[in-house]
Amino acid sequence: MTTTTPPPAAAAKPAQSAGATTARPPQAGPGRFRHWLQLHGFQTAVLLPVLVISFIFTFGFIAYSARVSVSRWQGILPNLRVADPWYQVYANLATTPRFQADMRNIVVFTVLFLALAVVIGLVLALLVHNTLVARGLFRTVFMLPYALSFIVTGVVWRWIFTPSTGANTILGWFGIDPGPKWITDPTVVGNVNGALEAIVPGADFLQIQLGIPLALIPVVIAASWQLGGFAMANFLAALGTVPPELQEAASLDGASTFQYYWRVVLPLLRPTIVVVLVLLGHVAMKNFDLVVAMSGPGPGFATDMPGLFVFDQMFRAGRYNSGAAAAIVMFVLVAVIVVPYLYRSYVTKERR
């Protein structure tokens, strides 16, 4: 008896449930644009005005300031004719003794302030992190200065560092009389003009002493006191992510407490240190109100800052081109700090 094998049936198509629809990719052209509007139309309608306004009030005003900085605008009436040559305002700015002192001060202040604020924040974070009793109380107390305005901080620390009051009164109890001049001291220590002129040709155009103005030290202390709590908060958050097993493993390997924090914890905190340096760095570059309330330009412009220079040039002297040029220089200084960090944070991570 022979059997006949039936031919293989055609592959059955998968059954579709009732009411199911097959999604079609959006077609190119007007149909695709309408599909995009259906998905993102509301978000675009809400965000587009915000983006346009932000673009105008950020990049538009920066561009206008750059245009004014190369103009001949000096006085009440606007004069946007380009100077001859166009960089003449910046050349005059570079040879102005006050602005030279401002650039020296902002560099010295930023370096000293960042170093002191990071050290204070790191020490306070380690102390609070290892405190078993009233940890929340200490964290709040150390964060309180950050809640104050720079004006309040400047007024208080100005009284402390005025030679006739404050710190010198306490020093007088210990027989130190007269005490330091603090914010009234015009002395610049560590003068490097001679060495710079020997290395860099043309450096003799400097009309100031390159060094550390002693009157700037109290301003650094005041700023570090206020923002040390901010650095502490960032380091506390980073310390909370360190696994406790690492300390146990380090102790089993015979590492001391100092070696554990130096060789294990500190390398783990490097990304947080970079973030703190960037955040506090751009704050230091824009320093204005603290110096206004605490010392002003200081003796021999020992505590002057570019922000004070911009204000005086534009609203007191009426030299709008010079003030705008100084503002553009401040913008470039801030960009030098912020842009590499943003590039590293976003562009480099996306490529990975």
C-alpha positions as a LaTeX table, in Angstrom:
\begin{tabular}{lrrr}
\hline
Residue & $x$ (\AA) & $y$ (\AA) & $z$ (\AA) \\
\hline
Met1 & 0.00 & 0.00 & 0.00 \\
Thr2 & 1.43 & 3.26 & $-1.08$ \\
Thr3 & 0.86 & 6.58 & 0.58 \\
Thr4 & 1.07 & 9.96 & $-1.01$ \\
Thr5 & 2.76 & 12.74 & 0.94 \\
Pro6 & 0.82 & 15.96 & 0.58 \\
Pro7 & 2.79 & 18.96 & $-0.62$ \\
Pro8 & 4.03 & 21.28 & 2.11 \\
Ala9 & 1.55 & 23.94 & 2.93 \\
Ala10 & 2.48 & 27.51 & 2.36 \\
Ala11 & 3.80 & 29.25 & 5.40 \\
Ala12 & 0.86 & 30.64 & 7.23 \\
Lys13 & 0.91 & 34.32 & 7.90 \\
Pro14 & 0.76 & 35.27 & 11.54 \\
Ala15 & $-2.73$ & 36.06 & 12.51 \\
Gln16 & $-3.47$ & 39.62 & 13.49 \\
Ser17 & $-5.73$ & 40.36 & 16.34 \\
Ala18 & $-8.86$ & 42.23 & 15.64 \\
Gly19 & $-8.38$ & 45.95 & 15.53 \\
Ala20 & $-4.55$ & 45.68 & 15.28 \\
Thr21 & $-2.88$ & 48.13 & 12.96 \\
Thr22 & 0.50 & 47.96 & 11.32 \\
Ala23 & 2.72 & 50.92 & 12.15 \\
Arg24 & 4.06 & 52.63 & 9.08 \\
Pro25 & 7.24 & 54.62 & 9.13 \\
Pro26 & 6.63 & 58.27 & 8.43 \\
Gln27 & 7.06 & 59.10 & 4.78 \\
Ala28 & 9.58 & 61.67 & 3.65 \\
Gly29 & 8.35 & 65.10 & 2.80 \\
Pro30 & 5.29 & 66.89 & 4.17 \\
Gly31 & 3.88 & 63.72 & 5.72 \\
Arg32 & 6.98 & 63.18 & 7.81 \\
Phe33 & 6.95 & 66.81 & 8.94 \\
Arg34 & 3.31 & 66.53 & 10.00 \\
His35 & 4.10 & 63.34 & 11.91 \\
Trp36 & 6.95 & 65.13 & 13.70 \\
Leu37 & 4.64 & 68.03 & 14.58 \\
Gln38 & 2.08 & 65.61 & 16.02 \\
Leu39 & 4.72 & 64.11 & 18.31 \\
His40 & 6.69 & 67.21 & 19.25 \\
Gly41 & 4.45 & 70.12 & 18.35 \\
Phe42 & 3.44 & 70.94 & 21.92 \\
Gln43 & 6.97 & 70.75 & 23.26 \\
Thr44 & 8.19 & 72.93 & 20.40 \\
Ala45 & 5.45 & 75.49 & 20.94 \\
Val46 & 6.36 & 75.77 & 24.61 \\
Leu47 & 10.16 & 75.70 & 24.36 \\
Leu48 & 10.73 & 77.71 & 21.18 \\
Pro49 & 9.92 & 81.14 & 22.69 \\
Val50 & 12.12 & 80.34 & 25.70 \\
Leu51 & 14.99 & 79.30 & 23.45 \\
Val52 & 14.64 & 82.41 & 21.29 \\
Ile53 & 14.56 & 84.74 & 24.31 \\
Ser54 & 17.51 & 82.95 & 25.94 \\
Phe55 & 19.48 & 83.17 & 22.70 \\
Ile56 & 18.81 & 86.91 & 22.40 \\
Phe57 & 19.56 & 87.77 & 26.02 \\
Thr58 & 22.70 & 85.60 & 26.10 \\
Phe59 & 24.46 & 85.45 & 22.77 \\
Gly60 & 22.79 & 88.55 & 21.37 \\
Phe61 & 23.99 & 90.77 & 24.20 \\
Ile62 & 27.42 & 89.15 & 24.16 \\
Ala63 & 27.69 & 89.97 & 20.46 \\
Tyr64 & 26.51 & 93.53 & 21.10 \\
Ser65 & 29.08 & 93.95 & 23.88 \\
Ala66 & 31.79 & 92.70 & 21.54 \\
Arg67 & 30.63 & 95.23 & 18.94 \\
Val68 & 30.76 & 98.07 & 21.47 \\
Ser69 & 34.23 & 96.97 & 22.62 \\
Val70 & 35.72 & 97.78 & 19.20 \\
Ser71 & 33.83 & 101.07 & 18.78 \\
Arg72 & 34.56 & 104.69 & 19.67 \\
Trp73 & 31.71 & 104.99 & 22.15 \\
Gln74 & 32.88 & 107.30 & 24.93 \\
Gly75 & 30.17 & 109.50 & 26.36 \\
Ile76 & 26.40 & 109.53 & 26.65 \\
Leu77 & 25.62 & 109.47 & 22.92 \\
Pro78 & 26.23 & 106.08 & 21.23 \\
Asn79 & 29.05 & 105.97 & 18.72 \\
Leu80 & 29.43 & 102.53 & 17.15 \\
Arg81 & 31.98 & 103.51 & 14.53 \\
Val82 & 34.81 & 100.99 & 14.56 \\
Ala83 & 38.06 & 102.24 & 16.07 \\
Asp84 & 41.13 & 102.51 & 13.87 \\
Pro85 & 42.60 & 99.95 & 14.18 \\
Trp86 & 39.70 & 97.84 & 15.45 \\
Tyr87 & 41.75 & 96.39 & 18.34 \\
Gln88 & 42.84 & 99.81 & 19.63 \\
Val89 & 40.55 & 99.64 & 22.67 \\
Tyr90 & 42.01 & 96.29 & 23.72 \\
Ala91 & 45.55 & 97.61 & 23.16 \\
Asn92 & 44.84 & 100.59 & 25.40 \\
Leu93 & 43.30 & 98.26 & 27.96 \\
Ala94 & 46.40 & 96.08 & 28.05 \\
Thr95 & 48.62 & 99.06 & 28.86 \\
Thr96 & 46.33 & 100.53 & 31.54 \\
Pro97 & 48.00 & 100.09 & 34.96 \\
Arg98 & 44.70 & 99.55 & 36.76 \\
Phe99 & 43.57 & 96.80 & 34.39 \\
Gln100 & 46.97 & 95.16 & 34.61 \\
Ala101 & 46.55 & 95.11 & 38.38 \\
Asp102 & 43.04 & 93.69 & 37.94 \\
Met103 & 44.30 & 90.79 & 35.84 \\
Arg104 & 47.03 & 90.07 & 38.37 \\
Asn105 & 44.53 & 90.20 & 41.23 \\
Ile106 & 41.96 & 87.95 & 39.59 \\
Val107 & 44.56 & 85.27 & 38.85 \\
Val108 & 46.04 & 85.41 & 42.37 \\
Phe109 & 42.61 & 85.50 & 43.98 \\
Thr110 & 41.29 & 82.57 & 41.94 \\
Val111 & 44.29 & 80.33 & 42.62 \\
Leu112 & 44.42 & 81.04 & 46.36 \\
Phe113 & 40.66 & 80.94 & 46.79 \\
Leu114 & 40.23 & 77.61 & 44.98 \\
Ala115 & 43.06 & 76.00 & 46.92 \\
Leu116 & 41.78 & 77.21 & 50.30 \\
Ala117 & 38.08 & 76.53 & 49.59 \\
Val118 & 38.75 & 72.97 & 48.38 \\
Val119 & 40.95 & 72.19 & 51.39 \\
Ile120 & 38.37 & 73.64 & 53.81 \\
Gly121 & 35.52 & 71.80 & 52.13 \\
Leu122 & 37.39 & 68.51 & 52.05 \\
Val123 & 38.44 & 68.71 & 55.71 \\
Leu124 & 34.95 & 69.65 & 56.85 \\
Ala125 & 33.42 & 66.87 & 54.75 \\
Leu126 & 35.72 & 64.26 & 56.28 \\
Leu127 & 34.98 & 65.51 & 59.79 \\
Val128 & 31.22 & 65.54 & 59.29 \\
His129 & 31.24 & 62.21 & 57.44 \\
Asn130 & 33.05 & 60.51 & 60.34 \\
Thr131 & 30.98 & 62.19 & 63.05 \\
Leu132 & 28.60 & 59.81 & 64.78 \\
Val133 & 26.71 & 62.35 & 66.90 \\
Ala134 & 24.84 & 65.46 & 65.65 \\
Arg135 & 26.06 & 65.01 & 62.08 \\
Gly136 & 23.09 & 66.94 & 60.70 \\
Leu137 & 23.73 & 69.82 & 63.10 \\
Phe138 & 27.35 & 70.22 & 62.07 \\
Arg139 & 26.43 & 69.96 & 58.39 \\
Thr140 & 23.87 & 72.75 & 58.81 \\
Val141 & 26.23 & 74.98 & 60.78 \\
Phe142 & 28.99 & 74.68 & 58.17 \\
Met143 & 26.49 & 75.38 & 55.37 \\
Leu144 & 25.07 & 78.54 & 56.98 \\
Pro145 & 27.70 & 80.95 & 55.54 \\
Tyr146 & 26.72 & 79.84 & 52.04 \\
Ala147 & 23.20 & 81.16 & 52.68 \\
Leu148 & 24.52 & 84.69 & 53.24 \\
Ser149 & 25.00 & 87.23 & 50.49 \\
Phe150 & 28.47 & 88.43 & 49.59 \\
Ile151 & 27.49 & 91.93 & 50.73 \\
Val152 & 26.80 & 90.71 & 54.27 \\
Thr153 & 29.99 & 88.67 & 54.27 \\
Gly154 & 32.00 & 91.63 & 53.02 \\
Val155 & 30.66 & 94.00 & 55.69 \\
Val156 & 31.39 & 91.55 & 58.53 \\
Trp157 & 34.88 & 90.64 & 57.35 \\
Arg158 & 35.70 & 94.26 & 56.63 \\
Trp159 & 35.17 & 95.01 & 60.30 \\
Ile160 & 37.32 & 92.00 & 61.24 \\
Phe161 & 40.21 & 93.04 & 58.97 \\
Thr162 & 40.14 & 96.78 & 59.57 \\
Pro163 & 43.51 & 97.53 & 61.27 \\
Ser164 & 41.96 & 99.51 & 64.13 \\
Thr165 & 39.35 & 96.88 & 65.05 \\
Gly166 & 38.60 & 93.19 & 64.83 \\
Ala167 & 41.53 & 90.85 & 64.52 \\
Asn168 & 44.13 & 93.41 & 65.54 \\
Thr169 & 42.30 & 94.01 & 68.83 \\
Ile170 & 42.68 & 90.34 & 69.68 \\
Leu171 & 46.33 & 90.38 & 68.61 \\
Gly172 & 46.90 & 93.36 & 70.86 \\
Trp173 & 45.84 & 91.26 & 73.87 \\
Phe174 & 48.85 & 89.03 & 73.12 \\
Gly175 & 51.25 & 91.94 & 72.82 \\
Ile176 & 51.28 & 92.13 & 69.00 \\
Asp177 & 50.98 & 95.87 & 68.45 \\
Pro178 & 50.81 & 97.23 & 65.84 \\
Gly179 & 49.19 & 94.35 & 64.00 \\
Pro180 & 49.05 & 93.70 & 60.26 \\
Lys181 & 47.53 & 96.30 & 57.95 \\
Trp182 & 45.25 & 93.68 & 56.38 \\
Ile183 & 43.03 & 95.20 & 53.66 \\
Thr184 & 44.95 & 98.49 & 53.75 \\
Asp185 & 48.37 & 96.98 & 53.02 \\
Pro186 & 49.64 & 97.91 & 49.51 \\
Thr187 & 52.65 & 95.56 & 49.71 \\
Val188 & 53.11 & 93.03 & 46.89 \\
Val189 & 55.25 & 90.03 & 47.83 \\
Gly190 & 57.01 & 87.66 & 45.44 \\
Asn191 & 57.68 & 90.20 & 42.70 \\
Val192 & 58.60 & 88.33 & 39.48 \\
Asn193 & 58.84 & 91.26 & 37.04 \\
Gly194 & 62.59 & 90.93 & 36.62 \\
Ala195 & 62.48 & 87.21 & 35.89 \\
Leu196 & 59.55 & 87.66 & 33.50 \\
Glu197 & 61.28 & 90.40 & 31.52 \\
Ala198 & 64.35 & 88.19 & 31.17 \\
Ile199 & 62.28 & 85.29 & 29.82 \\
Val200 & 59.50 & 86.98 & 27.82 \\
Pro201 & 60.56 & 89.65 & 25.32 \\
Gly202 & 58.41 & 92.77 & 25.51 \\
Ala203 & 57.23 & 92.14 & 29.07 \\
Asp204 & 58.60 & 95.53 & 30.11 \\
Phe205 & 55.25 & 97.13 & 29.22 \\
Leu206 & 53.98 & 96.02 & 32.65 \\
Gln207 & 53.57 & 98.99 & 34.96 \\
Ile208 & 52.71 & 96.98 & 38.08 \\
Gln209 & 54.42 & 94.47 & 40.32 \\
Leu210 & 53.54 & 90.87 & 39.58 \\
Gly211 & 53.17 & 89.07 & 42.87 \\
Ile212 & 50.71 & 88.48 & 45.69 \\
Pro213 & 49.12 & 91.64 & 47.12 \\
Leu214 & 48.87 & 91.23 & 50.88 \\
Ala215 & 45.62 & 93.20 & 50.96 \\
Leu216 & 44.06 & 90.46 & 48.84 \\
Ile217 & 44.65 & 87.74 & 51.43 \\
Pro218 & 41.73 & 88.82 & 53.69 \\
Val219 & 39.41 & 88.78 & 50.67 \\
Val220 & 40.52 & 85.22 & 49.91 \\
Ile221 & 39.83 & 84.20 & 53.53 \\
Ala222 & 36.36 & 85.77 & 53.48 \\
Ala223 & 35.39 & 84.12 & 50.18 \\
Ser224 & 36.71 & 80.72 & 51.32 \\
Trp225 & 34.79 & 81.00 & 54.59 \\
Gln226 & 31.54 & 81.57 & 52.72 \\
Leu227 & 31.94 & 78.97 & 49.97 \\
Gly228 & 33.79 & 76.31 & 51.95 \\
Gly229 & 30.41 & 74.90 & 53.02 \\
Phe230 & 29.36 & 74.56 & 49.37 \\
Ala231 & 32.48 & 72.54 & 48.65 \\
Met232 & 31.81 & 70.47 & 51.78 \\
Ala233 & 28.31 & 69.58 & 50.57 \\
Asn234 & 29.67 & 68.30 & 47.26 \\
Phe235 & 32.38 & 66.24 & 48.96 \\
Leu236 & 29.87 & 64.80 & 51.45 \\
Ala237 & 27.71 & 63.58 & 48.59 \\
Ala238 & 30.76 & 61.95 & 46.98 \\
Leu239 & 31.89 & 60.35 & 50.25 \\
Gly240 & 28.46 & 58.77 & 50.60 \\
Thr241 & 29.12 & 56.75 & 47.44 \\
Val242 & 32.41 & 55.26 & 48.66 \\
Pro243 & 31.78 & 51.60 & 49.61 \\
Pro244 & 32.62 & 50.92 & 53.27 \\
Glu245 & 34.21 & 47.63 & 52.21 \\
Leu246 & 37.15 & 49.57 & 50.86 \\
Gln247 & 38.10 & 50.78 & 54.33 \\
Glu248 & 37.85 & 47.26 & 55.71 \\
Ala249 & 40.04 & 45.93 & 52.92 \\
Ala250 & 42.57 & 48.72 & 53.44 \\
Ser251 & 42.76 & 48.01 & 57.18 \\
Leu252 & 43.29 & 44.32 & 56.51 \\
Asp253 & 46.17 & 45.24 & 54.20 \\
Gly254 & 47.77 & 47.21 & 57.02 \\
Ala255 & 47.01 & 50.72 & 55.68 \\
Ser256 & 46.73 & 53.50 & 58.23 \\
Thr257 & 43.82 & 55.94 & 58.29 \\
Phe258 & 45.88 & 58.58 & 56.53 \\
Gln259 & 46.98 & 56.14 & 53.83 \\
Tyr260 & 43.38 & 55.03 & 53.30 \\
Tyr261 & 42.15 & 58.55 & 52.71 \\
Trp262 & 45.19 & 59.59 & 50.69 \\
Arg263 & 45.50 & 56.54 & 48.45 \\
Val264 & 41.90 & 55.31 & 48.25 \\
Val265 & 39.37 & 58.03 & 49.03 \\
Leu266 & 41.12 & 61.01 & 47.46 \\
Pro267 & 41.51 & 59.38 & 44.01 \\
Leu268 & 37.79 & 58.51 & 44.10 \\
Leu269 & 36.99 & 62.17 & 44.84 \\
Arg270 & 38.93 & 63.55 & 41.87 \\
Pro271 & 35.83 & 63.96 & 39.63 \\
Thr272 & 34.09 & 65.84 & 42.44 \\
Ile273 & 37.16 & 68.02 & 42.98 \\
Val274 & 37.11 & 68.94 & 39.29 \\
Val275 & 33.41 & 69.87 & 39.51 \\
Val276 & 34.00 & 72.02 & 42.61 \\
Leu277 & 36.96 & 73.75 & 40.97 \\
Val278 & 34.91 & 74.60 & 37.89 \\
Leu279 & 31.88 & 75.83 & 39.85 \\
Leu280 & 33.91 & 77.94 & 42.24 \\
Gly281 & 36.33 & 79.05 & 39.53 \\
His282 & 33.71 & 80.89 & 37.51 \\
Val283 & 32.37 & 82.45 & 40.73 \\
Ala284 & 35.87 & 83.75 & 41.51 \\
Met285 & 36.26 & 85.20 & 38.02 \\
Lys286 & 33.05 & 87.21 & 38.44 \\
Asn287 & 33.88 & 88.45 & 41.94 \\
Phe288 & 32.36 & 91.88 & 42.46 \\
Asp289 & 30.04 & 92.42 & 45.44 \\
Leu290 & 32.36 & 90.88 & 48.04 \\
Val291 & 35.19 & 93.24 & 47.09 \\
Val292 & 32.85 & 96.25 & 46.88 \\
Ala293 & 31.58 & 95.67 & 50.42 \\
Met294 & 34.89 & 94.60 & 51.93 \\
Ser295 & 37.72 & 96.70 & 50.53 \\
Gly296 & 36.88 & 98.38 & 47.23 \\
Pro297 & 39.76 & 98.83 & 44.78 \\
Gly298 & 42.16 & 98.96 & 47.73 \\
Pro299 & 45.44 & 100.82 & 48.07 \\
Gly300 & 47.23 & 100.93 & 44.74 \\
Phe301 & 44.43 & 98.75 & 43.29 \\
Ala302 & 45.67 & 95.91 & 45.47 \\
Thr303 & 42.17 & 94.39 & 45.77 \\
Asp304 & 40.63 & 95.71 & 42.54 \\
Met305 & 38.85 & 93.27 & 40.24 \\
Pro306 & 37.80 & 93.37 & 36.57 \\
Gly307 & 34.15 & 93.60 & 37.64 \\
Leu308 & 34.84 & 96.86 & 39.50 \\
Phe309 & 36.78 & 98.14 & 36.50 \\
Val310 & 33.84 & 97.44 & 34.17 \\
Phe311 & 31.42 & 99.20 & 36.50 \\
Asp312 & 33.61 & 102.29 & 36.89 \\
Gln313 & 34.37 & 102.57 & 33.17 \\
Met314 & 30.77 & 102.27 & 32.03 \\
Phe315 & 28.71 & 103.95 & 34.76 \\
Arg316 & 31.15 & 106.49 & 36.19 \\
Ala317 & 33.66 & 107.40 & 33.51 \\
Gly318 & 31.30 & 106.84 & 30.58 \\
Arg319 & 33.90 & 104.90 & 28.56 \\
Tyr320 & 31.53 & 102.28 & 27.24 \\
Asn321 & 33.98 & 100.81 & 24.75 \\
Ser322 & 36.61 & 100.27 & 27.43 \\
Gly323 & 34.07 & 98.79 & 29.85 \\
Ala324 & 32.69 & 96.47 & 27.18 \\
Ala325 & 36.21 & 95.34 & 26.27 \\
Ala326 & 36.94 & 94.49 & 29.90 \\
Ala327 & 33.64 & 92.60 & 30.07 \\
Ile328 & 34.60 & 90.56 & 27.01 \\
Val329 & 37.94 & 89.74 & 28.66 \\
Met330 & 36.03 & 88.51 & 31.74 \\
Phe331 & 33.79 & 86.42 & 29.48 \\
Val332 & 36.82 & 84.81 & 27.87 \\
Leu333 & 38.34 & 84.03 & 31.29 \\
Val334 & 35.14 & 82.32 & 32.43 \\
Ala335 & 34.89 & 80.42 & 29.12 \\
Val336 & 38.46 & 79.15 & 29.54 \\
Ile337 & 37.32 & 77.45 & 32.75 \\
Val338 & 33.81 & 76.31 & 31.81 \\
Val339 & 34.08 & 75.28 & 28.14 \\
Pro340 & 36.74 & 72.54 & 28.58 \\
Tyr341 & 34.70 & 71.05 & 31.42 \\
Leu342 & 31.50 & 71.07 & 29.34 \\
Tyr343 & 33.35 & 69.55 & 26.39 \\
Arg344 & 34.77 & 66.81 & 28.58 \\
Ser345 & 31.42 & 66.15 & 30.27 \\
Tyr346 & 29.16 & 65.98 & 27.21 \\
Val347 & 31.10 & 65.52 & 23.98 \\
Thr348 & 33.66 & 63.06 & 25.28 \\
Lys349 & 31.06 & 60.94 & 27.11 \\
Glu350 & 28.85 & 60.75 & 23.99 \\
Arg351 & 31.79 & 59.52 & 21.93 \\
Arg352 & 32.39 & 56.74 & 24.43 \\
\hline
\end{tabular}
